[in-house]
Amino acid sequence: MKDLKTKHDCKKELRDVFLKSTPARIGILEALEKTNKPLDVASLIIYLKEKSIKVDNVTVFRIVNILLEKGLITPIQLGEGKFRYEHISKSDHHHFICEKCNKIEDISNCNIDILEKNIQKKKGIIIKRHSLEFFGICQNCQN
Amino acid sequence: MKDLKTKHDCKKELRDVFLKSTPARIGILEALEKTNKPLDVASLIIYLKEKSIKVDNVTVFRIVNILLEKGLITPIQLGEGKFRYEHISKSDHHHFICEKCNKIEDISNCNIDILEKNIQKKKGIIIKRHSLEFFGICQNCQN
DNA sequence: TAGTATATGCAATTAGATTGCATTTGTCAA
DNA sequence: TTGACAAATGCAATCTAATTGCATATACTA
């Protein structure tokens, strides 16, 4: 499968939110756009190392935070005591986590949106985002 | 308002899951049953101190973990980098977190259950629990 | 009430994440 | 193309949440 985004696309993405393009930032965006499951900081560091992009761990945390601020990525918490992150372009789904094997599956077509609109109207609040995760036992682990 | 649960009830609750009744455990269950918002370990420690129940922090972490195992409480993550906990008897709702003032509001009557059953059938997975949180701006902070 | 399994306290340690400050680097204007 | 400057990074230290090992204390059963 061909990469959906190129280095050039990542640069544009960064420029659009007034961030300088650095190897670490491009690498992190690439990682999150390529990978199908939400990544934690440790995984990002490994990815960068594999690509021979030298970065300090602190910098990865800082980059992740600024990408969050700019709305390019979203945070995901799967009950692990740490954050994972997903590129905004693939955040239109939710997650199922198997409590036995820790596999993460995507759950699509949850029309929470309708529910969300009702809640906003009823409560007078503005909902910017939501997080929905399902925990249980996957098909493989049921045997 | 009268307390819904007494110390005696907490003891029974513990006995039912084969746990010894200790002051710390009873205090923690009380705290979680009384309070209307999910509590983190730090809050539990403060609660116990106020009740003059002397416990080490480690013990609170350990108690929380065993209560989770036994299914008496559920974990909640509100994007803070730490866990909060809610008593199982009041876990039938979801949460809205204001990104400005950090207020936590309860959201009820989300019939996720129907959705959940559909997903289970379609995917062949067993869903044991889910977590649903909404993030945005509360009514007060909109001005 | 004594015996025993269980729970707790204390000290040390780990992992995730943040901060301050000095240095380096990307970008834009000339 | 280059130089200037704001922005980004590296390094060291620090913080908070959470866990572990081991010795001691406590709750519960017989």
Tab-separated table of C-alpha atoms (C1' of nucleotides) in Angstrom:
chain	number	residue	atom	x	y	z
A	1	MET	CA	0.000	0.000	0.000
A	2	LYS	CA	1.237	3.414	-0.916
A	3	ASP	CA	1.709	6.054	1.746
A	4	LEU	CA	-1.246	8.355	1.799
A	5	LYS	CA	0.769	11.389	2.832
A	6	THR	CA	4.202	12.469	1.737
A	7	LYS	CA	6.801	14.502	3.550
A	8	HIS	CA	5.657	17.434	1.464
A	9	ASP	CA	2.083	17.100	2.685
A	10	CYS	CA	3.261	17.106	6.293
A	11	LYS	CA	5.221	20.308	5.690
A	12	LYS	CA	2.138	21.977	4.299
A	13	GLU	CA	0.107	20.719	7.218
A	14	LEU	CA	2.575	22.319	9.633
A	15	ARG	CA	2.816	25.566	7.689
A	16	ASP	CA	-0.979	25.866	7.717
A	17	VAL	CA	-0.952	26.071	11.507
A	18	PHE	CA	2.128	28.349	11.604
A	19	LEU	CA	4.599	25.742	12.817
A	20	LYS	CA	8.118	25.354	11.504
A	21	SER	CA	8.877	22.130	9.677
A	22	THR	CA	11.494	20.158	11.528
A	23	PRO	CA	12.539	16.539	10.952
A	24	ALA	CA	11.023	15.457	14.264
A	25	ARG	CA	7.673	17.102	13.572
A	26	ILE	CA	7.458	15.705	10.075
A	27	GLY	CA	8.402	12.265	11.354
A	28	ILE	CA	5.756	12.335	14.062
A	29	LEU	CA	3.034	13.435	11.673
A	30	GLU	CA	4.091	10.734	9.225
A	31	ALA	CA	3.990	8.084	11.927
A	32	LEU	CA	0.509	9.072	13.021
A	33	GLU	CA	-0.791	9.243	9.476
A	34	LYS	CA	0.648	5.898	8.469
A	35	THR	CA	-0.203	3.844	11.500
A	36	ASN	CA	-3.623	2.377	12.013
A	37	LYS	CA	-3.628	2.381	15.772
A	38	PRO	CA	-3.202	5.276	18.170
A	39	LEU	CA	0.450	5.696	19.175
A	40	ASP	CA	1.957	6.654	22.497
A	41	VAL	CA	5.089	8.771	22.909
A	42	ALA	CA	7.279	5.681	23.358
A	43	SER	CA	6.133	4.325	19.992
A	44	LEU	CA	6.781	7.660	18.330
A	45	ILE	CA	10.313	7.691	19.717
A	46	ILE	CA	10.917	4.203	18.309
A	47	TYR	CA	9.524	5.248	14.935
A	48	LEU	CA	11.813	8.278	14.782
A	49	LYS	CA	14.817	6.202	15.799
A	50	GLU	CA	14.085	3.723	12.997
A	51	LYS	CA	13.993	6.616	10.559
A	52	SER	CA	17.317	7.839	11.964
A	53	ILE	CA	15.721	11.066	13.147
A	54	LYS	CA	17.581	11.997	16.326
A	55	VAL	CA	15.351	13.602	18.952
A	56	ASP	CA	15.229	13.923	22.671
A	57	ASN	CA	12.207	12.424	24.429
A	58	VAL	CA	11.297	15.827	25.834
A	59	THR	CA	11.017	17.183	22.332
A	60	VAL	CA	8.582	14.446	21.375
A	61	PHE	CA	6.368	15.344	24.323
A	62	ARG	CA	6.570	18.989	23.338
A	63	ILE	CA	5.741	18.301	19.708
A	64	VAL	CA	2.784	16.152	20.657
A	65	ASN	CA	1.475	18.925	22.900
A	66	ILE	CA	1.773	21.579	20.239
A	67	LEU	CA	0.100	19.341	17.645
A	68	LEU	CA	-2.733	18.835	20.139
A	69	GLU	CA	-3.042	22.600	20.649
A	70	LYS	CA	-3.167	23.163	16.927
A	71	GLY	CA	-5.773	20.469	16.544
A	72	LEU	CA	-3.758	18.260	14.166
A	73	ILE	CA	-3.978	15.254	16.480
A	74	THR	CA	-6.370	14.024	19.167
A	75	PRO	CA	-5.598	12.377	22.512
A	76	ILE	CA	-6.854	8.901	23.312
A	77	GLN	CA	-6.841	7.168	26.666
A	78	LEU	CA	-7.274	3.417	26.717
A	79	GLY	CA	-6.962	2.864	30.438
A	80	GLU	CA	-3.217	2.352	30.296
A	81	GLY	CA	-2.122	5.310	32.382
A	82	LYS	CA	-0.679	7.121	29.404
A	83	PHE	CA	-1.880	8.978	26.348
A	84	ARG	CA	-2.037	7.761	22.814
A	85	TYR	CA	-2.548	10.016	19.832
A	86	GLU	CA	-4.290	9.810	16.514
A	87	HIS	CA	-4.090	12.039	13.472
A	88	ILE	CA	-7.203	14.166	13.120
A	89	SER	CA	-7.809	12.751	9.636
A	90	LYS	CA	-8.468	9.332	11.118
A	91	SER	CA	-10.305	10.229	14.275
A	92	ASP	CA	-13.789	9.563	12.967
A	93	HIS	CA	-14.076	6.252	14.742
A	94	HIS	CA	-13.871	4.779	18.227
A	95	HIS	CA	-11.929	1.936	19.801
A	96	PHE	CA	-12.489	-1.456	21.278
A	97	ILE	CA	-9.751	-2.776	23.555
A	98	CYS	CA	-9.498	-6.461	24.387
A	99	GLU	CA	-8.827	-6.859	28.103
A	100	LYS	CA	-6.979	-10.125	27.502
A	101	CYS	CA	-4.671	-9.492	24.549
A	102	ASN	CA	-4.810	-5.661	24.548
A	103	LYS	CA	-5.582	-5.605	20.861
A	104	ILE	CA	-7.107	-2.348	19.657
A	105	GLU	CA	-9.912	-2.563	17.101
A	106	ASP	CA	-11.619	0.302	15.354
A	107	ILE	CA	-15.337	0.774	15.793
A	108	SER	CA	-17.014	2.790	13.066
A	109	ASN	CA	-20.490	3.980	12.278
A	110	CYS	CA	-21.383	5.021	15.806
A	111	ASN	CA	-23.727	7.874	15.275
A	112	ILE	CA	-22.963	9.603	18.504
A	113	ASP	CA	-23.335	12.877	16.644
A	114	ILE	CA	-27.114	12.908	16.918
A	115	LEU	CA	-26.905	12.145	20.614
A	116	GLU	CA	-24.291	14.872	20.948
A	117	LYS	CA	-26.528	17.497	19.380
A	118	ASN	CA	-29.400	16.593	21.687
A	119	ILE	CA	-27.178	16.910	24.749
A	120	GLN	CA	-25.820	20.275	23.601
A	121	LYS	CA	-29.311	21.673	23.167
A	122	LYS	CA	-30.673	20.244	26.402
A	123	LYS	CA	-27.730	21.273	28.598
A	124	GLY	CA	-26.710	24.533	26.950
A	125	ILE	CA	-23.135	23.347	26.632
A	126	ILE	CA	-20.807	23.343	23.630
A	127	ILE	CA	-19.342	19.926	22.890
A	128	LYS	CA	-16.045	20.108	21.004
A	129	ARG	CA	-15.104	16.459	21.028
A	130	HIS	CA	-15.924	13.209	22.727
A	131	SER	CA	-14.123	10.018	23.493
A	132	LEU	CA	-15.782	6.630	23.352
A	133	GLU	CA	-14.018	3.379	24.108
A	134	PHE	CA	-15.339	-0.116	24.521
A	135	PHE	CA	-13.615	-2.671	26.742
A	136	GLY	CA	-14.160	-6.418	26.646
A	137	ILE	CA	-13.035	-9.663	25.055
A	138	CYS	CA	-12.212	-9.928	21.361
A	139	GLN	CA	-13.272	-12.788	19.139
A	140	ASN	CA	-9.926	-14.593	19.326
A	141	CYS	CA	-9.757	-14.499	23.103
A	142	GLN	CA	-13.209	-15.993	23.625
A	143	ASN	CA	-12.008	-19.576	23.157
B	1	MET	CA	-29.346	14.963	52.612
B	2	LYS	CA	-28.941	11.685	54.374
B	3	ASP	CA	-26.046	9.384	53.538
B	4	LEU	CA	-27.254	6.681	51.242
B	5	LYS	CA	-24.820	4.103	52.577
B	6	THR	CA	-23.676	3.481	56.111
B	7	LYS	CA	-20.437	2.024	57.388
B	8	HIS	CA	-22.341	-1.216	57.883
B	9	ASP	CA	-23.355	-1.332	54.222
B	10	CYS	CA	-19.739	-0.871	53.160
B	11	LYS	CA	-18.688	-3.771	55.363
B	12	LYS	CA	-21.265	-5.988	53.754
B	13	GLU	CA	-20.156	-4.839	50.329
B	14	LEU	CA	-16.591	-5.839	51.145
B	15	ARG	CA	-17.566	-9.140	52.691
B	16	ASP	CA	-19.562	-10.026	49.585
B	17	VAL	CA	-16.398	-9.927	47.499
B	18	PHE	CA	-14.295	-11.688	50.172
B	19	LEU	CA	-12.341	-8.636	51.298
B	20	LYS	CA	-11.568	-7.811	54.893
B	21	SER	CA	-13.147	-4.662	56.268
B	22	THR	CA	-10.468	-2.190	57.212
B	23	PRO	CA	-10.921	1.478	58.101
B	24	ALA	CA	-9.198	2.584	54.898
B	25	ARG	CA	-11.350	0.396	52.671
B	26	ILE	CA	-14.546	1.463	54.350
B	27	GLY	CA	-13.493	5.106	54.130
B	28	ILE	CA	-12.713	4.840	50.440
B	29	LEU	CA	-16.009	3.141	49.644
B	30	GLU	CA	-17.840	5.778	51.674
B	31	ALA	CA	-16.068	8.579	49.852
B	32	LEU	CA	-16.930	7.154	46.452
B	33	GLU	CA	-20.532	6.514	47.399
B	34	LYS	CA	-21.071	9.957	48.890
B	35	THR	CA	-19.361	12.096	46.318
B	36	ASN	CA	-21.048	13.056	43.108
B	37	LYS	CA	-17.962	13.350	40.988
B	38	PRO	CA	-15.339	10.748	40.194
B	39	LEU	CA	-12.431	10.958	42.660
B	40	ASP	CA	-8.730	10.485	42.088
B	41	VAL	CA	-6.355	8.924	44.609
B	42	ALA	CA	-5.234	12.334	45.900
B	43	SER	CA	-8.848	13.237	46.745
B	44	LEU	CA	-9.352	9.931	48.494
B	45	ILE	CA	-6.277	10.547	50.620
B	46	ILE	CA	-7.623	13.967	51.616
B	47	TYR	CA	-11.008	12.462	52.455
B	48	LEU	CA	-9.414	9.826	54.675
B	49	LYS	CA	-7.247	12.401	56.415
B	50	GLU	CA	-10.320	14.508	57.177
B	51	LYS	CA	-11.957	11.462	58.702
B	52	SER	CA	-8.788	10.875	60.757
B	53	ILE	CA	-8.213	7.555	59.044
B	54	LYS	CA	-4.454	7.164	58.880
B	55	VAL	CA	-3.273	5.451	55.674
B	56	ASP	CA	-0.239	5.402	53.526
B	57	ASN	CA	-0.656	6.539	49.920
B	58	VAL	CA	0.520	3.176	48.654
B	59	THR	CA	-2.308	1.513	50.514
B	60	VAL	CA	-4.849	3.758	48.823
B	61	PHE	CA	-3.496	2.769	45.418
B	62	ARG	CA	-3.630	-0.865	46.447
B	63	ILE	CA	-7.180	-0.614	47.744
B	64	VAL	CA	-8.347	1.127	44.605
B	65	ASN	CA	-6.802	-1.633	42.488
B	66	ILE	CA	-8.439	-4.395	44.446
B	67	LEU	CA	-11.821	-2.659	44.356
B	68	LEU	CA	-11.409	-2.392	40.571
B	69	GLU	CA	-10.584	-6.094	40.339
B	70	LYS	CA	-13.616	-6.965	42.387
B	71	GLY	CA	-15.770	-4.734	40.247
B	72	LEU	CA	-16.951	-2.458	43.054
B	73	ILE	CA	-15.642	0.654	41.330
B	74	THR	CA	-14.931	1.717	37.754
B	75	PRO	CA	-12.018	3.721	36.357
B	76	ILE	CA	-12.586	7.018	34.598
B	77	GLN	CA	-10.087	8.998	32.553
B	78	LEU	CA	-10.849	12.626	31.877
B	79	GLY	CA	-7.711	13.511	29.982
B	80	GLU	CA	-5.833	14.552	33.100
B	81	GLY	CA	-3.066	11.966	33.039
B	82	LYS	CA	-4.442	10.158	36.052
B	83	PHE	CA	-7.343	7.920	36.948
B	84	ARG	CA	-10.515	8.830	38.719
B	85	TYR	CA	-12.888	6.293	40.185
B	86	GLU	CA	-16.611	5.984	40.607
B	87	HIS	CA	-18.650	3.568	42.664
B	88	ILE	CA	-20.340	0.983	40.496
B	89	SER	CA	-23.753	2.009	41.849
B	90	LYS	CA	-23.414	5.402	40.225
B	91	SER	CA	-21.687	4.494	36.980
B	92	ASP	CA	-24.800	4.527	34.836
B	93	HIS	CA	-24.017	7.913	33.341
B	94	HIS	CA	-21.272	9.668	31.410
B	95	HIS	CA	-19.330	12.876	31.901
B	96	PHE	CA	-18.932	16.259	30.343
B	97	ILE	CA	-15.726	18.121	31.175
B	98	CYS	CA	-15.446	21.869	30.627
B	99	GLU	CA	-12.090	22.620	29.048
B	100	LYS	CA	-12.027	26.083	30.635
B	101	CYS	CA	-13.079	25.558	34.259
B	102	ASN	CA	-12.593	21.771	34.430
B	103	LYS	CA	-16.042	21.315	35.902
B	104	ILE	CA	-17.379	17.789	35.583
B	105	GLU	CA	-21.066	17.391	34.733
B	106	ASP	CA	-23.040	14.192	34.546
B	107	ILE	CA	-24.670	13.217	31.278
B	108	SER	CA	-27.525	10.763	31.631
B	109	ASN	CA	-29.925	9.004	29.321
B	110	CYS	CA	-27.388	8.131	26.661
B	111	ASN	CA	-28.715	4.918	25.306
B	112	ILE	CA	-25.388	3.583	24.196
B	113	ASP	CA	-26.636	0.161	25.193
B	114	ILE	CA	-28.511	-0.371	21.947
B	115	LEU	CA	-25.479	0.688	19.955
B	116	GLU	CA	-23.357	-1.599	22.104
B	117	LYS	CA	-25.508	-4.636	21.355
B	118	ASN	CA	-25.332	-3.960	17.638
B	119	ILE	CA	-21.554	-3.732	17.741
B	120	GLN	CA	-21.252	-6.934	19.764
B	121	LYS	CA	-23.337	-8.847	17.260
B	122	LYS	CA	-21.660	-7.378	14.194
B	123	LYS	CA	-18.070	-7.811	15.447
B	124	GLY	CA	-18.398	-11.008	17.448
B	125	ILE	CA	-16.847	-9.353	20.480
B	126	ILE	CA	-18.004	-9.232	24.097
B	127	ILE	CA	-18.279	-5.721	25.471
B	128	LYS	CA	-17.956	-5.553	29.238
B	129	ARG	CA	-17.935	-1.824	29.708
B	130	HIS	CA	-17.482	1.385	27.823
B	131	SER	CA	-16.318	4.858	28.623
B	132	LEU	CA	-17.853	7.935	27.071
B	133	GLU	CA	-16.731	11.455	27.835
B	134	PHE	CA	-17.646	14.757	26.255
B	135	PHE	CA	-15.257	17.690	26.206
B	136	GLY	CA	-16.174	21.305	25.523
B	137	ILE	CA	-17.333	24.543	27.111
B	138	CYS	CA	-19.929	24.656	29.862
B	139	GLN	CA	-22.777	27.161	30.044
B	140	ASN	CA	-20.989	29.447	32.530
B	141	CYS	CA	-17.783	29.660	30.529
B	142	GLN	CA	-19.499	30.662	27.294
B	143	ASN	CA	-19.740	34.339	28.248
C	1	DT	C1'	-8.603	-15.582	72.234
C	2	DA	C1'	-4.896	-17.452	69.548
C	3	DG	C1'	-3.346	-18.497	64.869
C	4	DT	C1'	-3.072	-17.337	60.213
C	5	DA	C1'	-3.916	-15.344	56.000
C	6	DT	C1'	-4.390	-10.891	54.591
C	7	DA	C1'	-3.600	-5.930	54.681
C	8	DT	C1'	-0.645	-2.137	55.619
C	9	DG	C1'	3.600	0.862	56.163
C	10	DC	C1'	7.931	2.214	54.684
C	11	DA	C1'	11.520	2.836	51.422
C	12	DA	C1'	12.890	2.520	46.976
C	13	DT	C1'	11.844	2.585	42.176
C	14	DT	C1'	9.540	3.173	37.671
C	15	DA	C1'	7.079	5.490	33.989
C	16	DG	C1'	4.950	9.368	32.008
C	17	DA	C1'	5.231	14.001	31.634
C	18	DT	C1'	6.877	18.931	32.523
C	19	DT	C1'	10.104	22.968	33.248
C	20	DG	C1'	14.151	26.176	32.840
C	21	DC	C1'	17.815	27.511	30.461
C	22	DA	C1'	21.475	27.423	27.113
C	23	DT	C1'	22.182	26.285	22.304
C	24	DT	C1'	20.774	25.266	17.677
C	25	DT	C1'	17.917	25.631	13.637
C	26	DG	C1'	14.237	27.046	10.297
C	27	DT	C1'	12.407	30.842	7.922
C	28	DC	C1'	11.841	35.324	6.038
C	29	DA	C1'	13.490	39.780	4.572
C	30	DA	C1'	17.046	42.166	2.456
D	1	DT	C1'	22.178	33.727	-0.897
D	2	DT	C1'	22.851	35.271	3.552
D	3	DG	C1'	22.132	37.137	8.102
D	4	DA	C1'	19.011	37.991	11.925
D	5	DC	C1'	15.748	36.490	15.032
D	6	DA	C1'	12.048	34.007	16.655
D	7	DA	C1'	11.122	29.446	17.387
D	8	DA	C1'	12.571	24.689	18.309
D	9	DT	C1'	15.587	21.479	20.549
D	10	DG	C1'	18.786	19.196	23.990
D	11	DC	C1'	20.090	18.425	28.527
D	12	DA	C1'	19.465	18.149	33.360
D	13	DA	C1'	16.487	18.381	36.889
D	14	DT	C1'	12.008	17.791	38.687
D	15	DC	C1'	7.148	16.251	39.386
D	16	DT	C1'	3.275	13.309	39.794
D	17	DA	C1'	1.080	8.938	39.376
D	18	DA	C1'	1.710	4.445	40.234
D	19	DT	C1'	4.179	-0.024	41.501
D	20	DT	C1'	7.168	-3.387	44.089
D	21	DG	C1'	9.505	-5.937	47.942
D	22	DC	C1'	9.715	-6.882	52.392
D	23	DA	C1'	8.883	-6.508	57.287
D	24	DT	C1'	5.155	-5.594	60.489
D	25	DA	C1'	0.425	-5.142	61.960
D	26	DT	C1'	-4.365	-6.354	61.744
D	27	DA	C1'	-8.951	-8.586	60.756
D	28	DC	C1'	-11.330	-12.692	60.940
D	29	DT	C1'	-12.122	-17.711	61.755
D	30	DA	C1'	-12.063	-21.615	64.497
